[in-house]
XYZ file of C-alpha atoms in Angstrom:
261
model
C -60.405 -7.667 1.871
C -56.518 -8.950 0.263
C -56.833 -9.287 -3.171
C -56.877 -13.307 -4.228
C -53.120 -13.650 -5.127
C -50.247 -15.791 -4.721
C -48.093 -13.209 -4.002
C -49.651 -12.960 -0.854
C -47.470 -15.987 0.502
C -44.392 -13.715 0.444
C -41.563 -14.324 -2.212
C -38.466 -17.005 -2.079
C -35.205 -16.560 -4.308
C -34.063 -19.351 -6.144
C -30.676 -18.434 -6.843
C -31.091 -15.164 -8.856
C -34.995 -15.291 -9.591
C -37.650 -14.573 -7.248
C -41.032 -15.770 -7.167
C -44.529 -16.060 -4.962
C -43.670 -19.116 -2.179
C -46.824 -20.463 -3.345
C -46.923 -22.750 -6.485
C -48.727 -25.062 -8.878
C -47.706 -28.520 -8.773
C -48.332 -30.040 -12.054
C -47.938 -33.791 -12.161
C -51.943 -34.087 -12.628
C -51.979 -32.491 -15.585
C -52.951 -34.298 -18.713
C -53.661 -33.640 -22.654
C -57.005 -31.772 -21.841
C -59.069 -28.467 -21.879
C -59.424 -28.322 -17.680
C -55.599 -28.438 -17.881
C -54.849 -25.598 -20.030
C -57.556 -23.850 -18.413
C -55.960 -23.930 -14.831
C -52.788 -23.482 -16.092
C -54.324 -20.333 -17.214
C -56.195 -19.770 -14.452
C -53.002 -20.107 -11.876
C -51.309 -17.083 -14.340
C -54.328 -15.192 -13.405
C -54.469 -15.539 -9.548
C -50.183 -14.910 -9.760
C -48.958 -18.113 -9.645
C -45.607 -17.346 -11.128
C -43.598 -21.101 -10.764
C -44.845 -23.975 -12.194
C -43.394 -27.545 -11.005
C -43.104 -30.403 -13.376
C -40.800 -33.429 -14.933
C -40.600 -35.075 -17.698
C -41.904 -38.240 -16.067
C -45.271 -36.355 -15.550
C -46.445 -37.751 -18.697
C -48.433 -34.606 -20.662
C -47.592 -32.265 -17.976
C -44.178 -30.582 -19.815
C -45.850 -30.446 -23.415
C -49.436 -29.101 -22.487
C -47.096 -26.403 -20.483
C -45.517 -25.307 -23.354
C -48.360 -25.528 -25.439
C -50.855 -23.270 -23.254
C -48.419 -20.936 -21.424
C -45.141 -20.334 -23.946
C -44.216 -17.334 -24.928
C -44.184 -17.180 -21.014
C -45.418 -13.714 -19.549
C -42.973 -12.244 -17.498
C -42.108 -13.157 -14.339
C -42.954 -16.625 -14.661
C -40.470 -19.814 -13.857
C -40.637 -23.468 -14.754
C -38.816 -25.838 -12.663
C -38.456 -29.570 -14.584
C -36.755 -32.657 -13.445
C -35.072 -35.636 -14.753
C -33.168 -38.277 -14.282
C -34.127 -41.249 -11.926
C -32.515 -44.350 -10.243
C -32.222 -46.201 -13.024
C -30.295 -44.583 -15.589
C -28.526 -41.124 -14.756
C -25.676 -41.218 -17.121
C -24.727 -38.418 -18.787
C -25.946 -39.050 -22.139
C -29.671 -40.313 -20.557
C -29.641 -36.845 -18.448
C -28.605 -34.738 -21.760
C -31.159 -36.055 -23.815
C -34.066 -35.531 -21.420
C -32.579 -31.864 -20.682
C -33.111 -31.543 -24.679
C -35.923 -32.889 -24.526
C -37.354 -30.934 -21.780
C -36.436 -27.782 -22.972
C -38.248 -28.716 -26.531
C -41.460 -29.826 -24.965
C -41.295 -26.967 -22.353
C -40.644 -24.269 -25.292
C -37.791 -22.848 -23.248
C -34.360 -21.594 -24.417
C -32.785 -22.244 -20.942
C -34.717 -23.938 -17.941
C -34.514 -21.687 -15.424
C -34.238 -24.814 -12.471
C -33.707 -28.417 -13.660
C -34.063 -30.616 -10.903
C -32.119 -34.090 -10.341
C -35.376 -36.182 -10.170
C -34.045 -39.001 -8.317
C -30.158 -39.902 -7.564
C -29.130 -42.922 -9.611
C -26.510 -44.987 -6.718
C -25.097 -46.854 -9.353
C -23.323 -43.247 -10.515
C -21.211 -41.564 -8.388
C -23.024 -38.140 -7.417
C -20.145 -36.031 -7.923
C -19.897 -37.186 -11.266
C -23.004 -36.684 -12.056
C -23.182 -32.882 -10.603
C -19.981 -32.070 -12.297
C -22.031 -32.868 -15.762
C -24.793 -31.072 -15.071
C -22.626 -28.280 -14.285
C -21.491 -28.357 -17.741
C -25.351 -28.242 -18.740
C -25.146 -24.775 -16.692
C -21.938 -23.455 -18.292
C -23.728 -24.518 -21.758
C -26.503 -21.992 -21.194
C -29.529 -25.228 -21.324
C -29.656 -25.061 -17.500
C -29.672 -22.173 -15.111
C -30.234 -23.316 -11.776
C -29.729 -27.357 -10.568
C -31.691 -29.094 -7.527
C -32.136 -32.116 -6.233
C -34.615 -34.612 -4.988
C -35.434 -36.768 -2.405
C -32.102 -36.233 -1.070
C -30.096 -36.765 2.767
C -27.676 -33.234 3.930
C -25.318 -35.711 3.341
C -26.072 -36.106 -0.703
C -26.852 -32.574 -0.622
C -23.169 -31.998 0.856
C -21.913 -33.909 -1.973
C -24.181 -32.311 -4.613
C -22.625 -28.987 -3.257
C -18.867 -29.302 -3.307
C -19.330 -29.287 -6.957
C -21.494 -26.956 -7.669
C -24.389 -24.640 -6.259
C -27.219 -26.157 -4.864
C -30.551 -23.896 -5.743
C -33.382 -26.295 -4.513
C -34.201 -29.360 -2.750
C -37.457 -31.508 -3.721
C -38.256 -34.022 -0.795
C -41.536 -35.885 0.209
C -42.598 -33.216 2.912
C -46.391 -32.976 5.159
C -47.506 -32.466 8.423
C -47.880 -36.409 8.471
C -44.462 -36.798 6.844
C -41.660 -35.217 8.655
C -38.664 -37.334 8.106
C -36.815 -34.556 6.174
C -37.020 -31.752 8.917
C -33.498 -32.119 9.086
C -32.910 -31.505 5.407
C -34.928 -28.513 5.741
C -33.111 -26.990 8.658
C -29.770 -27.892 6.383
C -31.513 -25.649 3.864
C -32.422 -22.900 5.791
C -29.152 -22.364 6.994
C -27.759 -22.237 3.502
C -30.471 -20.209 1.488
C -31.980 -23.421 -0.782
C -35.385 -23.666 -1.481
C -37.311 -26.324 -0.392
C -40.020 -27.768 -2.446
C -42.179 -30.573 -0.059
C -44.029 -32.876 -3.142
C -47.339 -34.469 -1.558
C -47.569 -31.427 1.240
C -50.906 -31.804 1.469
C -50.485 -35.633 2.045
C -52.866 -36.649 -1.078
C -55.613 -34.833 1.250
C -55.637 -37.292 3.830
C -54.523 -34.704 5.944
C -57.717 -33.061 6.014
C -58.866 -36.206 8.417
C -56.642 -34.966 11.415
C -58.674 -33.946 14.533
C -55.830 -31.262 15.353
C -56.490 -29.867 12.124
C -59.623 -30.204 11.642
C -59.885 -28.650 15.411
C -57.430 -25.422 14.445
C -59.414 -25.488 10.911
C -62.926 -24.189 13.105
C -60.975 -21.468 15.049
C -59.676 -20.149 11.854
C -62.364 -20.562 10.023
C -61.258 -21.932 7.142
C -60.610 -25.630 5.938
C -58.196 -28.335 7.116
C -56.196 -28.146 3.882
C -55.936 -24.622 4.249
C -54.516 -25.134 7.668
C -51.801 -27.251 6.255
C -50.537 -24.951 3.646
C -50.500 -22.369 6.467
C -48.312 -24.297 8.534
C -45.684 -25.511 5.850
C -45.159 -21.992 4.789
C -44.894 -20.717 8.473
C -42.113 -23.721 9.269
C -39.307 -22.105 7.259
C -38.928 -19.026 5.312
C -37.787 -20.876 2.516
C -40.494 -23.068 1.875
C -42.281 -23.286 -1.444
C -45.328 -24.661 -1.378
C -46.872 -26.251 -4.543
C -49.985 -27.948 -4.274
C -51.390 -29.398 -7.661
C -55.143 -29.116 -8.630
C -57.160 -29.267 -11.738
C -60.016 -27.385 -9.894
C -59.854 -23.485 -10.452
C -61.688 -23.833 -6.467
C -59.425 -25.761 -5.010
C -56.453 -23.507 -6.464
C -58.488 -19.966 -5.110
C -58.613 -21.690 -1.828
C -54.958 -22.764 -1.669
C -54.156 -19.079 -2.253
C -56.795 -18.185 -0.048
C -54.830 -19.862 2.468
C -51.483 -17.644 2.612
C -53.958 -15.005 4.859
C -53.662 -16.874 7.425
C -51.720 -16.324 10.177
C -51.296 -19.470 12.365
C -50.187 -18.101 16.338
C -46.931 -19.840 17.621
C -49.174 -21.637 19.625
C -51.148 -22.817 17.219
C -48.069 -23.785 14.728
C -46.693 -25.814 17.464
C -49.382 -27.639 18.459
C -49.375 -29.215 14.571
């Protein structure tokens, strides 16, 4: 039998640094002992990237708290920044602020939360380039994004990751994730597992008895089968739940199968 592990899904690069294509999602977690125990817990199985923002609330601090001095190997990805106020002093101080709460000398992705339309993207890549050049930042993505913002994002600087609302329910961004494969960026789906409602899908719930396994499982199978750079990161508080996401980068959905989704 595998070994329960993460690193089972395979590994992605994001930029320089590589890690396990299946991840922990961490908008869910809170000021609380479950929390800091499946933060723990996700360490143990080899979860080695941790997603969260500093609009998750708790999530950032209770990160820091429980899991700083990191152990090797491990990466934090944070965003900031929404549609409401992306100026340059707004995204500074929530960089600070992120990398204070996160106990971090450098964040090793910051992610543009949300684009702000009301500031010119270019202008605001070309700051957060100077976040890079400063040492605070080593890696930028972006979220929720078109190619076409992407595109823009890029003429001014790399382009490590891309964050968009991704599921077998929600495919409006399977052009965005061709656009990455193409050009080595990671992409992140948030919701993949569609808030579970996915689980409710005769197809999957069909494919789920042949396997052998459950629905959910099925889905995480198939997003990490639709593009080799596809990161998975499911959240949980349940130390279950999390053994059976990783349980589910065994299996091996046919061509057949993966097309019939």
């Amino acid at each position: 039998m595998t070994e329960l592990s993460a690193a089972n899904a395979g590994t992605v690069k994001i930029g320089d640094i590589t890690v396990n294509r299946l991840g922990l999602g961490t908008n869910r977690i809170g000021n609380n002992q479950s929390s800091r125990e499946i933060l723990r817990w996700a360490v143990s199985r080899g979860i080695n990237f941790f997603d969260t923002a500093i609009r998750y609330g708790w999530s950032e601090e209770i990160i820091g708290q429980t899991l700083a001095p990191y152990p090797p190997g491990i990466t934090i990805t944070t965003k900031g920044g929404w549609s409401d106020d992306n100026s340059p002093k707004t995204l500074e101080a929530r960089i600070n602020r992120s990398l204070q709460l996160l106990k971090l000398s450098q964040i090793p992705l910051w992610q543009l939360h949300r684009v702000d339309e009301r500031v010119p993207l270019a202008e605001t890549m070309t700051f957060l380039k100077s976040q890079v050049s400063a040492g605070k930042v080593r890696h930028v993505g972006l979220s929720e994004v078109s190619v076409r913002q992407i595109e823009t994002a890029r003429q001014v600087m790399p382009i490590a990751s891309v964050q968009n609302h991704y599921n077998l329910q929600n495919r409006q961004h399977d052009d965005v994730i061709d656009y990455c494969e193409r050009h080595g960026i990671v992409f992140m789906p948030f919701f993949p597992l569609a808030s579970g409602s996915s689980a409710n899908s005769p197809a999957l719930g069909q494919l789920a008895q042949k396997y052998q396994v459950t629905p959910i499982q099925i889905a995480i199978a198939w997003l990490l089968k639709r593009a080799p750079i596809m990161l998975v990161i499911p959240g949980t508080l349940s130390k279950e739940h999390l053994d059976e996401n990783i349980t589910a980068t065994d299996i091996e959905l046919s061509d057949k199968d993966f097309a019939s989704l």
